[in-house]
Short mmCIF file of C-alpha atoms in Angstrom, two decimals:
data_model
loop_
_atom_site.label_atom_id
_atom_site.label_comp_id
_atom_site.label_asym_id
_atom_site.label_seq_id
_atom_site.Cartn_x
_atom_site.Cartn_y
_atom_site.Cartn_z
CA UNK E 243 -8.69 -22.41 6.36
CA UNK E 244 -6.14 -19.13 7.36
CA UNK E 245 -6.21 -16.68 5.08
CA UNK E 246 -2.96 -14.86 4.57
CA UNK E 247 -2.43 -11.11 4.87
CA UNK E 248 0.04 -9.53 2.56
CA UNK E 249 0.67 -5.90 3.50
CA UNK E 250 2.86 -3.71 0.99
CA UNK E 251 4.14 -0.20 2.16
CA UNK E 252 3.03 2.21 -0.24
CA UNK E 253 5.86 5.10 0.82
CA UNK E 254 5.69 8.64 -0.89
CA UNK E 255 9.80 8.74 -0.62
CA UNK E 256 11.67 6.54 -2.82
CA UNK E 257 15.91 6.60 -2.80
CA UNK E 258 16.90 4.60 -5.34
CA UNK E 259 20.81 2.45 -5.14
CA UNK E 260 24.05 4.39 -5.03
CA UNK E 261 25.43 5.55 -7.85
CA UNK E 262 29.00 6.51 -9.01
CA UNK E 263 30.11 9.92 -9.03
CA UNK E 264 32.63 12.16 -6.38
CA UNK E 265 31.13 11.93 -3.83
CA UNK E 266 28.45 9.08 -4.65
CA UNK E 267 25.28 10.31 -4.50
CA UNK E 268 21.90 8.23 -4.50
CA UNK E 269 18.22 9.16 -6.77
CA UNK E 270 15.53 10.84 -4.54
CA UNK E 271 11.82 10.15 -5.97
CA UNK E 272 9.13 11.51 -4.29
CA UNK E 273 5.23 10.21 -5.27
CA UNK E 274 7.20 8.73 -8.58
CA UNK E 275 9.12 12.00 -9.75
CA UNK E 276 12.76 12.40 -9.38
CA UNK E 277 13.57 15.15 -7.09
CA UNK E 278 17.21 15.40 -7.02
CA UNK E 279 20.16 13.78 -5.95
CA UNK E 280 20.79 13.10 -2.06
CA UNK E 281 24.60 12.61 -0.69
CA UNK E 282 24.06 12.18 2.73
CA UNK E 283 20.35 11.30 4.76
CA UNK E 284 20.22 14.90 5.41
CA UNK E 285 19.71 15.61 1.48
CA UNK E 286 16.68 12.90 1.99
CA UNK E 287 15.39 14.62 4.60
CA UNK E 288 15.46 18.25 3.18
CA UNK E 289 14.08 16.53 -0.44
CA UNK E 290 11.00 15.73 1.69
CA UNK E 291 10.64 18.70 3.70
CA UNK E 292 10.47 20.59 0.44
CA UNK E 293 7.63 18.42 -0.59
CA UNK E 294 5.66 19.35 2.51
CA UNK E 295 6.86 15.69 4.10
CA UNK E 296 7.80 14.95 7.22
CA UNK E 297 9.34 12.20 8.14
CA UNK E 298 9.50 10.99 11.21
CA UNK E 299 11.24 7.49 11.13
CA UNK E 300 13.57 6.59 8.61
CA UNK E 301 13.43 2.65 9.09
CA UNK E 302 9.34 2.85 8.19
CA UNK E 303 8.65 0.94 5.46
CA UNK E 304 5.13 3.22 5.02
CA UNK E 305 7.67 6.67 4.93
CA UNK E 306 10.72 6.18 2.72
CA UNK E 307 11.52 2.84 0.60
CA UNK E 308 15.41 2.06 0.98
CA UNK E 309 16.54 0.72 -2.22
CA UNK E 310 19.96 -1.07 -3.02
CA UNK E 311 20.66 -0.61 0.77
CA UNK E 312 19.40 1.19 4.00
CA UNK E 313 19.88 4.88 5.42
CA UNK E 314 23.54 4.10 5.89
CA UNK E 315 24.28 3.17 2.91
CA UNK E 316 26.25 5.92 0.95
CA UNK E 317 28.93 4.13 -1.00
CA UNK E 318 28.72 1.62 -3.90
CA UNK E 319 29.17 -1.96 -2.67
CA UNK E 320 31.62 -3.94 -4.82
CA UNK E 321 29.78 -7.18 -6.83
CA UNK E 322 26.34 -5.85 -5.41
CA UNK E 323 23.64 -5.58 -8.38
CA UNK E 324 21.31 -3.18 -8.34
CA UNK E 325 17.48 -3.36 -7.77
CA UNK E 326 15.06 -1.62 -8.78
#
């Protein structure tokens, strides 16, 4: 019998779906409190640094948890719902 190994990425970064505003903007959490507001990956970046985190690779699962869309995603997609 295989036994199956389930790994889940426990990040310390969390940027929640865009949101409406001018310019959209997307929910930074970092270790489950909101930090701020990010507008660009830049603003995710310097939310982290301020936190005494460095990140070294966006696309890691075990650094920052995309959701509602990936580190290039900065504007609301039309009929998308959001996750949570």
């Amino acid at each position: 019998m295989t036994e199956a190994y389930f790994y889940m990425a426990n990040p310390r970064i969390t940027v929640l779906g865009v949101q409406p505003g001018h310019p959209p903007f997307r929910i930074v959490e970092i270790d489950g409190q909101v930090v701020g507001k990010a507008k660009t990956v830049t603003d995710v970046l310097d939310a982290a640094a301020m936190a005494g985190i460095t990140v070294h690779d966006l696309d890691d699962p075990d650094a920052v948890r995309w959701v509602g869309g990936d580190q290039f995603t900065w504007q609301q997609v039309p009929g998308r719902a959001e996750e949570r």
